[in-house]
mmCIF file of C-alpha atoms and ligand atoms in Angstrom:
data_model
loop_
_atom_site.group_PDB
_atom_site.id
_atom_site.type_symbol
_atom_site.label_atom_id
_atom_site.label_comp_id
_atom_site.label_asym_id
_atom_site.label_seq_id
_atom_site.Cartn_x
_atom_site.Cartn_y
_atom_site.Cartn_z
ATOM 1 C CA UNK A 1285 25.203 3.260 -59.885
ATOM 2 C CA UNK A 1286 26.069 6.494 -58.260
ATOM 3 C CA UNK A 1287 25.272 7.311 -54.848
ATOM 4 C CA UNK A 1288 24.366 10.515 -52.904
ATOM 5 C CA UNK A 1289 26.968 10.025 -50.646
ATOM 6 C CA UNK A 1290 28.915 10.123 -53.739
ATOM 7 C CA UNK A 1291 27.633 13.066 -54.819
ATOM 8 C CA UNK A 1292 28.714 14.753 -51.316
ATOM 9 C CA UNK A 1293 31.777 13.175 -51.482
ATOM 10 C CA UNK A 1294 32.824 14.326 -55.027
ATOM 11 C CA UNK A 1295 31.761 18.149 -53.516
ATOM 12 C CA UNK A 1296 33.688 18.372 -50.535
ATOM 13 C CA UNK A 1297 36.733 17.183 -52.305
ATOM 14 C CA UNK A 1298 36.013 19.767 -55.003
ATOM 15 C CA UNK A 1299 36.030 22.285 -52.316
ATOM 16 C CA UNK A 1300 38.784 21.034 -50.524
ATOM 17 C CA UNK A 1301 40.820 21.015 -54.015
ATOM 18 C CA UNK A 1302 39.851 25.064 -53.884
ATOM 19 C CA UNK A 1303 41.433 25.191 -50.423
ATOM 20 C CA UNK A 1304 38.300 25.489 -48.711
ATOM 21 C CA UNK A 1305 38.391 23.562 -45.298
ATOM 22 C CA UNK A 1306 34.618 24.591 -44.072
ATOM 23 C CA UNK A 1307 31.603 24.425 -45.766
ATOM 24 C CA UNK A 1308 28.028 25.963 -44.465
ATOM 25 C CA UNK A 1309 25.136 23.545 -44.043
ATOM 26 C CA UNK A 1310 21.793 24.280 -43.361
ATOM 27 C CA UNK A 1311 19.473 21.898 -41.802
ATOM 28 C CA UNK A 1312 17.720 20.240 -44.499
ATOM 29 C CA UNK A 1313 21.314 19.408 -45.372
ATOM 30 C CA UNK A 1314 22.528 18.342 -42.091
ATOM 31 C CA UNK A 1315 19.663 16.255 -42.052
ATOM 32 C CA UNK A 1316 19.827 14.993 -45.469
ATOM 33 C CA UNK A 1317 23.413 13.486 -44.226
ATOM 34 C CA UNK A 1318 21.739 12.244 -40.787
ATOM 35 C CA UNK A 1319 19.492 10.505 -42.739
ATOM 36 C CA UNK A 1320 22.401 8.791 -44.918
ATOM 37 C CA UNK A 1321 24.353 8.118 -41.500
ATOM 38 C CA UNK A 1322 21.585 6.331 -40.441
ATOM 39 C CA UNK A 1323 21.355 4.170 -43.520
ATOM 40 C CA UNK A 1324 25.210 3.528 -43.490
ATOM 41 C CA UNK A 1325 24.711 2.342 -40.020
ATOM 42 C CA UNK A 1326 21.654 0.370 -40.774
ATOM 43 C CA UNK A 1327 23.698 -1.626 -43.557
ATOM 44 C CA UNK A 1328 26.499 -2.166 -41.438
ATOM 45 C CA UNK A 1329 24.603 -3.749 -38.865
ATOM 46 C CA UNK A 1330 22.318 -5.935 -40.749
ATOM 47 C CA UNK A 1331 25.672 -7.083 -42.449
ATOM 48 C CA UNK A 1332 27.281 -7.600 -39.321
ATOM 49 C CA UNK A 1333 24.570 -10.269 -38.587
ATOM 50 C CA UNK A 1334 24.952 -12.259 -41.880
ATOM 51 C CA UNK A 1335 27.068 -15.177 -41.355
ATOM 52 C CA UNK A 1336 30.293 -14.922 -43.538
ATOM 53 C CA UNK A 1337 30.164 -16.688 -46.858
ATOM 54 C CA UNK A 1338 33.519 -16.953 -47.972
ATOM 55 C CA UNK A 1339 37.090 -16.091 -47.904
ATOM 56 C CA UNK A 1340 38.871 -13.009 -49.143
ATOM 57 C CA UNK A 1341 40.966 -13.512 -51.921
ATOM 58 C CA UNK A 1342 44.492 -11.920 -51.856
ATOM 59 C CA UNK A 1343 44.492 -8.425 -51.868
ATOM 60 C CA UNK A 1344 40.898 -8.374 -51.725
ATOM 61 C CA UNK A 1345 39.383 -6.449 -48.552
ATOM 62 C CA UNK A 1346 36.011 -7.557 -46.744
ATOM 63 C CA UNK A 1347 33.956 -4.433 -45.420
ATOM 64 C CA UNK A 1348 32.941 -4.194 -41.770
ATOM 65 C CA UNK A 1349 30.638 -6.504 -40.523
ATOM 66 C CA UNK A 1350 31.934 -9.039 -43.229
ATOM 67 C CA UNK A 1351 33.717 -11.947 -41.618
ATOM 68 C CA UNK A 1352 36.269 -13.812 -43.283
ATOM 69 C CA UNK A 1353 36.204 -17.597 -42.318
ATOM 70 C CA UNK A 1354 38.756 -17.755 -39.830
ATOM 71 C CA UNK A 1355 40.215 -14.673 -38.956
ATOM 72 C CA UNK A 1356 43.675 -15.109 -36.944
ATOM 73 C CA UNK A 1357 43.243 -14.983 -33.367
ATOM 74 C CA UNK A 1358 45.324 -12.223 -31.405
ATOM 75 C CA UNK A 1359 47.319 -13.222 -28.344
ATOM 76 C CA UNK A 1360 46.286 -11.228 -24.971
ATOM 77 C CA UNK A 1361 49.977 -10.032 -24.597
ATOM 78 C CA UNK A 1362 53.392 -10.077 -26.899
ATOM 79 C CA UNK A 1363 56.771 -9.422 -25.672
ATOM 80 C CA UNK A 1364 59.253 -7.963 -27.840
ATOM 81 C CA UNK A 1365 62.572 -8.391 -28.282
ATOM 82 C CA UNK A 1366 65.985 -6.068 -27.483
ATOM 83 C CA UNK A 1367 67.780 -4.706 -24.672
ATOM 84 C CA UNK A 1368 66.384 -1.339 -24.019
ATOM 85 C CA UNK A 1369 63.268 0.592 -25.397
ATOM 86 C CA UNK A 1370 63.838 1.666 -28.830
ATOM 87 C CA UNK A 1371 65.129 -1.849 -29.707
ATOM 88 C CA UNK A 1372 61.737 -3.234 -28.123
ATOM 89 C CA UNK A 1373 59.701 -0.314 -29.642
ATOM 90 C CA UNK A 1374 61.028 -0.825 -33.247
ATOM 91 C CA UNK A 1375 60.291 -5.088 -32.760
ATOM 92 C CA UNK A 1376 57.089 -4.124 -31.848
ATOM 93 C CA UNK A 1377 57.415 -2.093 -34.915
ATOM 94 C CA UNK A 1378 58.381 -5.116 -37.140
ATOM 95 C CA UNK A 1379 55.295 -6.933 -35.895
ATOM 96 C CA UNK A 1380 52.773 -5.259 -36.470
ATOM 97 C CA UNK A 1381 53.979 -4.823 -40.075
ATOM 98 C CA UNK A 1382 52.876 -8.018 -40.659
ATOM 99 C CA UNK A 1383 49.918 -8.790 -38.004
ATOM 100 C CA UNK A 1384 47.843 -11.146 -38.964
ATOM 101 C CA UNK A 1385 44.960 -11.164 -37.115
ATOM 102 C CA UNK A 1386 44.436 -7.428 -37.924
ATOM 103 C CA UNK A 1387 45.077 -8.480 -41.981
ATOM 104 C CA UNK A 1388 43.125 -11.466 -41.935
ATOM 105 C CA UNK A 1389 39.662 -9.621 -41.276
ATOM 106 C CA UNK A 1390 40.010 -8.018 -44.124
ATOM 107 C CA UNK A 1391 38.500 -4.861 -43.196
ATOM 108 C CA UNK A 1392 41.492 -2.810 -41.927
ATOM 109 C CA UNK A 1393 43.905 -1.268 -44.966
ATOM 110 C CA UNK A 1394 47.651 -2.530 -45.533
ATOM 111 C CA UNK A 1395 49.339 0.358 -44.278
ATOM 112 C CA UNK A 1396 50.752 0.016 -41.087
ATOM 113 C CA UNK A 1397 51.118 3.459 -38.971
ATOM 114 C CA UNK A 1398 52.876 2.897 -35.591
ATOM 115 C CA UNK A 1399 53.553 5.583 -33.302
ATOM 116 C CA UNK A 1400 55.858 8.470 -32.493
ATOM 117 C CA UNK A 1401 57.333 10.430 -30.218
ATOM 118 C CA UNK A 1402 60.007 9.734 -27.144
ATOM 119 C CA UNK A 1403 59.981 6.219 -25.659
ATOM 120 C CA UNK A 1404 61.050 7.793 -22.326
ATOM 121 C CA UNK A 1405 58.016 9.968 -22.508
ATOM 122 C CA UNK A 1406 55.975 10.771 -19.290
ATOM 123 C CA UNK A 1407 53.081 11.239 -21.123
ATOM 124 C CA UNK A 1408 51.279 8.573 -23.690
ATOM 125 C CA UNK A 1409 48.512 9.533 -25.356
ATOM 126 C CA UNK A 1410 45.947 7.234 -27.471
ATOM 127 C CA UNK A 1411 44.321 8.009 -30.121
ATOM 128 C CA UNK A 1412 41.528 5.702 -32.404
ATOM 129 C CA UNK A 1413 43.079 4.829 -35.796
ATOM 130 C CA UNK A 1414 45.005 6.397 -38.418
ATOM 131 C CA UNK A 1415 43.224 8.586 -41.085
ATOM 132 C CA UNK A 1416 44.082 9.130 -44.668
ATOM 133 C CA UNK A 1417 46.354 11.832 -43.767
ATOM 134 C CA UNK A 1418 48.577 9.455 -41.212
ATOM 135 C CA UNK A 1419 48.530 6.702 -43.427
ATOM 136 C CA UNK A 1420 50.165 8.853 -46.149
ATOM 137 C CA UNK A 1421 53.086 9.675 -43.687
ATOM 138 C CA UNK A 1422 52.911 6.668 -41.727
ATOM 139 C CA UNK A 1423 52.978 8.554 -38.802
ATOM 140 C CA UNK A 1424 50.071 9.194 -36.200
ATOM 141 C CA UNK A 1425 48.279 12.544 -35.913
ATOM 142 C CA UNK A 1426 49.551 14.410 -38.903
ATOM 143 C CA UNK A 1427 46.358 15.534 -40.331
ATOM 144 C CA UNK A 1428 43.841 18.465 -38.830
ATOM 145 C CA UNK A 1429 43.365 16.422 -35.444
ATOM 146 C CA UNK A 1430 47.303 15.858 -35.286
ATOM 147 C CA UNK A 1431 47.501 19.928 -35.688
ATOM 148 C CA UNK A 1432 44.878 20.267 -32.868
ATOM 149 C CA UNK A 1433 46.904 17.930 -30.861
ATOM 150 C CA UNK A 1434 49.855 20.150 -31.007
ATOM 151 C CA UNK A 1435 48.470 22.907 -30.392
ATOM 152 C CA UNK A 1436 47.228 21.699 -27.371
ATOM 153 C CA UNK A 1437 50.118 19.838 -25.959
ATOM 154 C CA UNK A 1438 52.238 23.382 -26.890
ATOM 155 C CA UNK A 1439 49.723 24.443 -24.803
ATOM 156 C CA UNK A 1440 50.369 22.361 -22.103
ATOM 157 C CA UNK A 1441 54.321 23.482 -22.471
ATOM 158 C CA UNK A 1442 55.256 20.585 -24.361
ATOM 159 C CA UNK A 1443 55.832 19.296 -28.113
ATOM 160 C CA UNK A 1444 55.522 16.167 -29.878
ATOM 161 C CA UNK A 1445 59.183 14.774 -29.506
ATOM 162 C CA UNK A 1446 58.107 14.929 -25.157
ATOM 163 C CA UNK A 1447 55.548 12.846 -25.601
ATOM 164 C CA UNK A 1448 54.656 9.237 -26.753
ATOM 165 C CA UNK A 1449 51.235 9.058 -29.101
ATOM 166 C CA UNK A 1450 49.773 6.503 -30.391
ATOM 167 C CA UNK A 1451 46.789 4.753 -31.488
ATOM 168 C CA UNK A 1452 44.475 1.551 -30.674
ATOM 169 C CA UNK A 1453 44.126 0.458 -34.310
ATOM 170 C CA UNK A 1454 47.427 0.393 -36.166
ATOM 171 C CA UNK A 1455 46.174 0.338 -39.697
ATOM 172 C CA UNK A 1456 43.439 2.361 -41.207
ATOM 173 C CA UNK A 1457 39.899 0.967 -41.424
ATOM 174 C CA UNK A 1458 38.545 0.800 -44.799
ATOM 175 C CA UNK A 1459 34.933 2.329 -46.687
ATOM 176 C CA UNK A 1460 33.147 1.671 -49.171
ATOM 177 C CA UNK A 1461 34.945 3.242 -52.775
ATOM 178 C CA UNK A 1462 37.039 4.922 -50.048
ATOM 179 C CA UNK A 1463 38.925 8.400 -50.936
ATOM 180 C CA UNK A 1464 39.949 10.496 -47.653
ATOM 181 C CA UNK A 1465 37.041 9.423 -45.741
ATOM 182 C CA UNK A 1466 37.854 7.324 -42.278
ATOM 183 C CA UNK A 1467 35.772 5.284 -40.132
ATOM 184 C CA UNK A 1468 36.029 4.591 -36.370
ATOM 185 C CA UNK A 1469 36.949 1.234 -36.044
ATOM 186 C CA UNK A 1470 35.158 -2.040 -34.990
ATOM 187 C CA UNK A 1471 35.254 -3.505 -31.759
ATOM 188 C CA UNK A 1472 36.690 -6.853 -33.508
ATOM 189 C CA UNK A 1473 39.095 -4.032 -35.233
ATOM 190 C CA UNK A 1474 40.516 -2.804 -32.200
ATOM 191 C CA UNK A 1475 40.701 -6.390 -30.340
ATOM 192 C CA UNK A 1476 43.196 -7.278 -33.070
ATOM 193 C CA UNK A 1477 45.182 -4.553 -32.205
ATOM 194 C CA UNK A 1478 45.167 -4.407 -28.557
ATOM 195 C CA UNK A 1479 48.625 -6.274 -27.709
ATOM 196 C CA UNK A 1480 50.619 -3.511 -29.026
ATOM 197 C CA UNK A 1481 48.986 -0.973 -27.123
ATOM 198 C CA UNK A 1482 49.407 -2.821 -24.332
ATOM 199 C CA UNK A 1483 53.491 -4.024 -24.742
ATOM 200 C CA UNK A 1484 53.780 -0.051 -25.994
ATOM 201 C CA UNK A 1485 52.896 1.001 -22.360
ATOM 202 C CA UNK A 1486 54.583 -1.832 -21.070
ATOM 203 C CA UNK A 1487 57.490 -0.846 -22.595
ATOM 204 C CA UNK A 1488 57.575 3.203 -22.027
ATOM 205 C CA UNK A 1489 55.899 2.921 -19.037
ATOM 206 C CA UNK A 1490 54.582 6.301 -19.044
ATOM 207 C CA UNK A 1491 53.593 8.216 -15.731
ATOM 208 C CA UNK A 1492 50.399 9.012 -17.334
ATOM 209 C CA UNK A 1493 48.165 8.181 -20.092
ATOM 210 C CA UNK A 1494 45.186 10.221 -21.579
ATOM 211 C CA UNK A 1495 42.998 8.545 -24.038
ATOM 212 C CA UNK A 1496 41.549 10.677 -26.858
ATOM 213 C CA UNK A 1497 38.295 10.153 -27.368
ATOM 214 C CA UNK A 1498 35.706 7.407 -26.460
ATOM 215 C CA UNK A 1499 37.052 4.513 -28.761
ATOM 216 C CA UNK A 1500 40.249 4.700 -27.091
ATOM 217 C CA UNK A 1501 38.476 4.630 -24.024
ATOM 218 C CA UNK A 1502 36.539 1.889 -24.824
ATOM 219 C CA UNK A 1503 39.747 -0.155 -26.285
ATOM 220 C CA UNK A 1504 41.690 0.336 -22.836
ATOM 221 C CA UNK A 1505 39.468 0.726 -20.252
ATOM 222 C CA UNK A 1506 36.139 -1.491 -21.531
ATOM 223 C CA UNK A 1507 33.947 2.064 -20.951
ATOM 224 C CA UNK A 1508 31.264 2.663 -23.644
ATOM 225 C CA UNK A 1509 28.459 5.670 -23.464
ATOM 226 C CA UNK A 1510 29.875 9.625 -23.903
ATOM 227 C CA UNK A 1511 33.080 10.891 -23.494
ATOM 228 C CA UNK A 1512 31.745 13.939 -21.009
ATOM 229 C CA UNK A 1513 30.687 10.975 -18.572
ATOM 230 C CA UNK A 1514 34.204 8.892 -18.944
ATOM 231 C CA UNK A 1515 35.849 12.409 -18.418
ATOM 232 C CA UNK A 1516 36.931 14.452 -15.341
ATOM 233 C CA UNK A 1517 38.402 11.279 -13.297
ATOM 234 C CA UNK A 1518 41.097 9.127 -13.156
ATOM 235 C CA UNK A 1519 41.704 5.548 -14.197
ATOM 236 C CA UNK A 1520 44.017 3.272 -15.086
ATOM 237 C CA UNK A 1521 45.433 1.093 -17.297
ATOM 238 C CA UNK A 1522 48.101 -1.572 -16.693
ATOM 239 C CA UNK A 1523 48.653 0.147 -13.261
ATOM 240 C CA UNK A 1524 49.074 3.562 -14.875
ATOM 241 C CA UNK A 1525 47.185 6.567 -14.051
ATOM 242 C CA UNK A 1526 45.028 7.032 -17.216
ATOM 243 C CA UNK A 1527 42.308 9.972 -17.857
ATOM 244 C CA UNK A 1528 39.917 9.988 -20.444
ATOM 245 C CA UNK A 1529 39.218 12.928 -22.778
ATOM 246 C CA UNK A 1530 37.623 14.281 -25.862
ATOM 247 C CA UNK A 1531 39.439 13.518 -29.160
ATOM 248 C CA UNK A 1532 41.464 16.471 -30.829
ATOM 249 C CA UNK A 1533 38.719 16.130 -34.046
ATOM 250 C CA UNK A 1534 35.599 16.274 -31.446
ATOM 251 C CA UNK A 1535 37.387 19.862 -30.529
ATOM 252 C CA UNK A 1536 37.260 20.816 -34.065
ATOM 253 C CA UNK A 1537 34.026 20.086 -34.788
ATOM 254 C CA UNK A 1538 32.353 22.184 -31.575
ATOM 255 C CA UNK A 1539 34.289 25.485 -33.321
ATOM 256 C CA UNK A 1540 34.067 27.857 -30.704
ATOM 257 C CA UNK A 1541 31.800 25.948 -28.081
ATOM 258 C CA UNK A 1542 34.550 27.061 -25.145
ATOM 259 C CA UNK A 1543 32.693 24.661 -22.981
ATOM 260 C CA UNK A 1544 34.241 21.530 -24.780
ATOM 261 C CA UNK A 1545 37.822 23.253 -24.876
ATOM 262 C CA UNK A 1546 37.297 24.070 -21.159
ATOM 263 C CA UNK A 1547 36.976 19.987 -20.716
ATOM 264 C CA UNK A 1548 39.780 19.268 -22.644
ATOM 265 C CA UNK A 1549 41.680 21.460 -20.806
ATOM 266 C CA UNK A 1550 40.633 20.470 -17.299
ATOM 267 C CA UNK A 1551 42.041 16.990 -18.527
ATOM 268 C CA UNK A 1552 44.899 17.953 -19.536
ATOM 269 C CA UNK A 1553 45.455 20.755 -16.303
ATOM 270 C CA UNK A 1554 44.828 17.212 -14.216
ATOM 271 C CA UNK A 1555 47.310 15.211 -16.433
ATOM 272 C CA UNK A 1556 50.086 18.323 -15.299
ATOM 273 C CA UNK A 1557 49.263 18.265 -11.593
ATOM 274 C CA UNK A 1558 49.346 14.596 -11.696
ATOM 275 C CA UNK A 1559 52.844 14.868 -13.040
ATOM 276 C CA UNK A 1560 53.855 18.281 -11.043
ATOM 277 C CA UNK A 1561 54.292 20.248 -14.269
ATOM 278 C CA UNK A 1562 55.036 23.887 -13.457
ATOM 279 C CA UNK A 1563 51.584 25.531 -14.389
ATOM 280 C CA UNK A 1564 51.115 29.316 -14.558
ATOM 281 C CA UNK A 1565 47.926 31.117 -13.522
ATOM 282 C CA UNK A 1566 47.424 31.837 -16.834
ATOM 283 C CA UNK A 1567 47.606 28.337 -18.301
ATOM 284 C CA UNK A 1568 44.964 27.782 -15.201
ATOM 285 C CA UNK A 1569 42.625 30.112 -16.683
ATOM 286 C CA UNK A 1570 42.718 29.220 -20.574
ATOM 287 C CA UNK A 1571 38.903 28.438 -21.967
ATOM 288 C CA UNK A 1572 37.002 30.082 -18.869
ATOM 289 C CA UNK A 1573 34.062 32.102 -19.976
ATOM 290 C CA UNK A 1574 35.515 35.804 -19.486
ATOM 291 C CA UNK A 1575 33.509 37.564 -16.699
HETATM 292 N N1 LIG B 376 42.743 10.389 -35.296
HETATM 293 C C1 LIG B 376 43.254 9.408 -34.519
HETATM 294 O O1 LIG B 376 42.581 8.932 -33.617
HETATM 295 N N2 LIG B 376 44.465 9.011 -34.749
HETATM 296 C C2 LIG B 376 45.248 9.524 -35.678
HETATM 297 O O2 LIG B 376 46.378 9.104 -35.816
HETATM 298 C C3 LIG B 376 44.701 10.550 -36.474
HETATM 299 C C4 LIG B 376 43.453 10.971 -36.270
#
C-alpha cells in the first residue's frame, strides 16, 4: 500500500529530475511532514524495544531498531598493518570492507565509503555517514554537503587534498523502500564503526580535528544535546585538540541565516589560530552582520 511519504518522495525526485534543487513549503506542509517525522520516529522506537525474532537471511537487511540475534561484537581498538601511513590507511581500508560487526546488524548498506584526503593532513575532519551521493563514488562528502564543505575549507585557504575527512559510520544506513533518502545513524550504528575512526587518527595524527555536526560529536566525544552548546570550545579526542561544529548540510538548510555561518566560521577561525594559519582581516570578518 502506498504511503504519503511516498507520495513526497516520488515529488521531490520528480522535481529534482527537472533540475530543481529547492522547493517552497508552506506550513500546513511543513507540518504535514513534522507530523510524518514524528510517526517515523514513533515506529522506530517502539521497534527498537521489540526483542529481535530472528536472523537475517543473506543479503537480507534488518531496519533500525531490528536486532539480529547476535550481532558481531566490535573490538575497542585495531591496529593495522604496514610501515608508514598510506600502507596502514589502505589496511584499514581492507578492513572495513569486510567489517562484520557493522554487516551483521543488518541495518547499515554494503557499500563501504572510507575516507579521503592527505594522510599527513593537519586537519581531520568527521563527518556522520555517507549519503546516497558518497556511496555512489565511494568517496566521503561528494554530494551538496561535500560542495558546502569545500567551499568552506577554500575558504579557510585550503582544499580537499590538505586535509583528511572522514566519517563515523563507514557504510550508509538504510530506509525503508530507500531511493536517495539517508538517515543519521544509530548509536549501535556508529559503535560498530568506532575503531576506524579511532586507528584513522591514530594513524594521521592530525594537529586538529573538527567534528561536523552533533552525531560526530556524540560518536567521539560521548556529548549529546545541540550542536550551538557543544560549539565554541575546545576538546579532545585521543589527545588531539578537537572542536565541535555544525555539519556542512545544517548550513544549507538555515539559507541565509548569517548567524549559523558566523558559528561555523568562528570554528573554523579557532581551528586556524590553533594551527597558526596566516589569516587576513578579511577572512576575520566573513559572516559579520554589515554595520
Ligand atoms: N554527510 C556526512 O556526514 N558525510 C558524508 O560523507 C556526506 C554527507
Amino acid at each position: 500500500m502506498s504511503r504519503p511519504v511516498d507520495a513526497v518522495i516520488s515529488f521531490l525526485e520528480n522535481e529534482k529530475a527537472h533540475g530543481r534543487s529547492h522547493v517552497y513549503l508552506d506550513e500546513e506542509a511543513r507540518e504535514s511532514l513534522r507530523n510524518l517525522l514524528r510517526r517515523s520516529k514513533q515506529q522506530t522506537a517502539q521497534a527498537a524495544a521489540k526483542p529481535a525474532a530472528t536472523t537475517p537471511q543473506p543479503g537480507q537487511t534488518n531496519q533500525p531498531g531490528q536486532q539480529p540475534a547476535q550481532p558481531a561484537q566490535a573490538p575497542a581498538t585495531l591496529s593495522a598493518t604496514g610501515t608508514n601511513k598510506t600502507e596502514k590507511l589502505a589496511s584499514l581500508r581492507a578492513r572495513a570492507e569486510h567489517w562484520q560487526p557493522a554487516r551483521s546488524l543488518g541495518t547499515l548498506r554494503d557499500t563501504m565509503v572510507f575516507a579521503t584526503g592527505n594522510p599527513d593532513a593537519r586537519i581531520l575532519l568527521v563527518g556522520e555517514a555517507p549519503g546516497h551521493h558518497e556511496e555512489n563514488k565511494r568517496e566521503p562528502f561528494v554530494g551538496p554537503a561535500g560542495q558546502m564543505l569545500d567551499k568552506i575549507l577554500i575558504t579557510m585557504g585550503l582544499k580537499r587534498d590538505d586535509v583528511y575527512i572522514s566519517n563515523i559510520v563507514k557504510f550508509r544506513p538504510t530506509t525503508p523502500r530507500q531511493t536517495t533518502n539517508n538517515r543519521k545513524p544509530t548509536p549501535q550504528e556508529i559503535a560498530t564503526c568506532l575503531p576506524f575512526i579511532r586507528e584513522e587518527v591514530a594513524i594521521v595524527q592530525p594537529e586538529c580535528i573538527i567534528a561536523l555536526g552533533g552525531t560526530a560529536a556524540e560518536g567521539l566525544l560521548g556529548l549529546e544535546g545541540p550542536v550551538g552548546k557543544m560549539r565554541g570550545t575546545w576538546h579532545e579526542f585521543s589527545g588531539i585538540p578537537t572542536r565541535v561544529t555544525y555539519h556542512p548540510s545544517y548550513l544549507l538548510q538555515s539559507g541565509s541565516n548569517l548567524s549559523v555561518k558566523r558559528a561555523l566560521w568562528e570554528d573554523m577561525l579557532a581551528a586556524m589560530e590553533k594551527l597558526d594559519m596566516p589569516i587576513s582581516e578579511k577572512q576575520r570578518g566573513f559572516f559579520l552582520p554589515k554595520p
